[in-house]
PDB file of C-alpha atoms in Angstrom:
ATOM      1  CA  UNK A 593      -8.076 -72.775 -11.508  1.00 55.00           C
ATOM      2  CA  UNK A 594      -6.778 -74.524  -8.383  1.00 69.00           C
ATOM      3  CA  UNK A 595     -10.002 -74.302  -6.310  1.00 71.00           C
ATOM      4  CA  UNK A 596     -13.008 -76.590  -6.073  1.00 81.00           C
ATOM      5  CA  UNK A 597     -15.389 -76.251  -9.005  1.00 82.00           C
ATOM      6  CA  UNK A 598     -18.466 -75.524  -6.848  1.00 86.00           C
ATOM      7  CA  UNK A 599     -16.625 -72.734  -5.014  1.00 87.00           C
ATOM      8  CA  UNK A 600     -15.679 -71.199  -8.356  1.00 86.00           C
ATOM      9  CA  UNK A 601     -19.301 -71.452  -9.562  1.00 89.00           C
ATOM     10  CA  UNK A 602     -20.531 -69.818  -6.346  1.00 90.00           C
ATOM     11  CA  UNK A 603     -18.049 -66.951  -6.750  1.00 88.00           C
ATOM     12  CA  UNK A 604     -19.159 -66.427 -10.357  1.00 90.00           C
ATOM     13  CA  UNK A 605     -22.833 -66.469  -9.312  1.00 90.00           C
ATOM     14  CA  UNK A 606     -22.188 -63.939  -6.532  1.00 86.00           C
ATOM     15  CA  UNK A 607     -20.308 -61.716  -8.962  1.00 86.00           C
ATOM     16  CA  UNK A 608     -23.261 -61.749 -11.362  1.00 87.00           C
ATOM     17  CA  UNK A 609     -25.748 -60.974  -8.580  1.00 86.00           C
ATOM     18  CA  UNK A 610     -23.636 -58.119  -7.249  1.00 82.00           C
ATOM     19  CA  UNK A 611     -23.207 -56.582 -10.706  1.00 81.00           C
ATOM     20  CA  UNK A 612     -26.953 -56.592 -11.289  1.00 82.00           C
ATOM     21  CA  UNK A 613     -28.082 -55.643  -7.783  1.00 80.00           C
ATOM     22  CA  UNK A 614     -25.638 -53.094  -6.355  1.00 75.00           C
ATOM     23  CA  UNK A 615     -24.280 -49.809  -7.601  1.00 75.00           C
ATOM     24  CA  UNK A 616     -20.496 -50.089  -7.530  1.00 71.00           C
ATOM     25  CA  UNK A 617     -20.077 -46.384  -6.832  1.00 74.00           C
ATOM     26  CA  UNK A 618     -22.450 -46.519  -3.847  1.00 74.00           C
ATOM     27  CA  UNK A 619     -21.417 -49.898  -2.379  1.00 75.00           C
ATOM     28  CA  UNK A 620     -19.208 -50.192   0.679  1.00 72.00           C
ATOM     29  CA  UNK A 621     -18.362 -53.855   1.219  1.00 75.00           C
ATOM     30  CA  UNK A 622     -15.860 -55.233   3.782  1.00 80.00           C
ATOM     31  CA  UNK A 623     -15.232 -51.822   5.357  1.00 84.00           C
ATOM     32  CA  UNK A 624     -14.488 -51.334   9.074  1.00 89.00           C
ATOM     33  CA  UNK A 625     -16.810 -48.297   9.168  1.00 88.00           C
ATOM     34  CA  UNK A 626     -19.431 -46.940   6.747  1.00 86.00           C
ATOM     35  CA  UNK A 627     -21.414 -43.702   6.659  1.00 84.00           C
ATOM     36  CA  UNK A 628     -25.173 -44.274   6.321  1.00 85.00           C
ATOM     37  CA  UNK A 629     -27.565 -41.305   6.515  1.00 87.00           C
ATOM     38  CA  UNK A 630     -25.096 -39.176   8.467  1.00 85.00           C
ATOM     39  CA  UNK A 631     -24.256 -41.942  10.952  1.00 89.00           C
ATOM     40  CA  UNK A 632     -20.883 -43.680  11.175  1.00 89.00           C
ATOM     41  CA  UNK A 633     -21.739 -47.377  11.578  1.00 89.00           C
ATOM     42  CA  UNK A 634     -19.012 -49.652  12.938  1.00 89.00           C
ATOM     43  CA  UNK A 635     -18.797 -52.955  14.860  1.00 89.00           C
ATOM     44  CA  UNK A 636     -19.092 -51.168  18.224  1.00 90.00           C
ATOM     45  CA  UNK A 637     -22.302 -49.298  17.351  1.00 91.00           C
ATOM     46  CA  UNK A 638     -22.938 -46.017  15.576  1.00 90.00           C
ATOM     47  CA  UNK A 639     -22.225 -42.336  16.105  1.00 89.00           C
ATOM     48  CA  UNK A 640     -22.822 -39.076  14.233  1.00 88.00           C
ATOM     49  CA  UNK A 641     -20.560 -38.505  11.237  1.00 85.00           C
ATOM     50  CA  UNK A 642     -17.734 -36.095  12.184  1.00 81.00           C
ATOM     51  CA  UNK A 643     -18.282 -34.113   8.980  1.00 80.00           C
ATOM     52  CA  UNK A 644     -21.929 -33.451   9.911  1.00 76.00           C
ATOM     53  CA  UNK A 645     -21.031 -32.558  13.518  1.00 78.00           C
ATOM     54  CA  UNK A 646     -18.553 -29.888  12.335  1.00 75.00           C
ATOM     55  CA  UNK A 647     -21.301 -28.217  10.277  1.00 72.00           C
ATOM     56  CA  UNK A 648     -23.637 -28.049  13.282  1.00 71.00           C
ATOM     57  CA  UNK A 649     -21.006 -26.778  15.715  1.00 67.00           C
TER      58      UNK A 649
END
């Protein structure tokens, strides 16, 4: 389909692994920031989730 055959095979293999390994509803892939256990994790570090902080304050 216009790309090298081995790249296509790798993409198909990764797709199969991801379907069998990860839950689509719970996965957050290629996101600038994700919430894990009440912590906002981003490239600059992590901080408490704003939603959780509002409940405490």
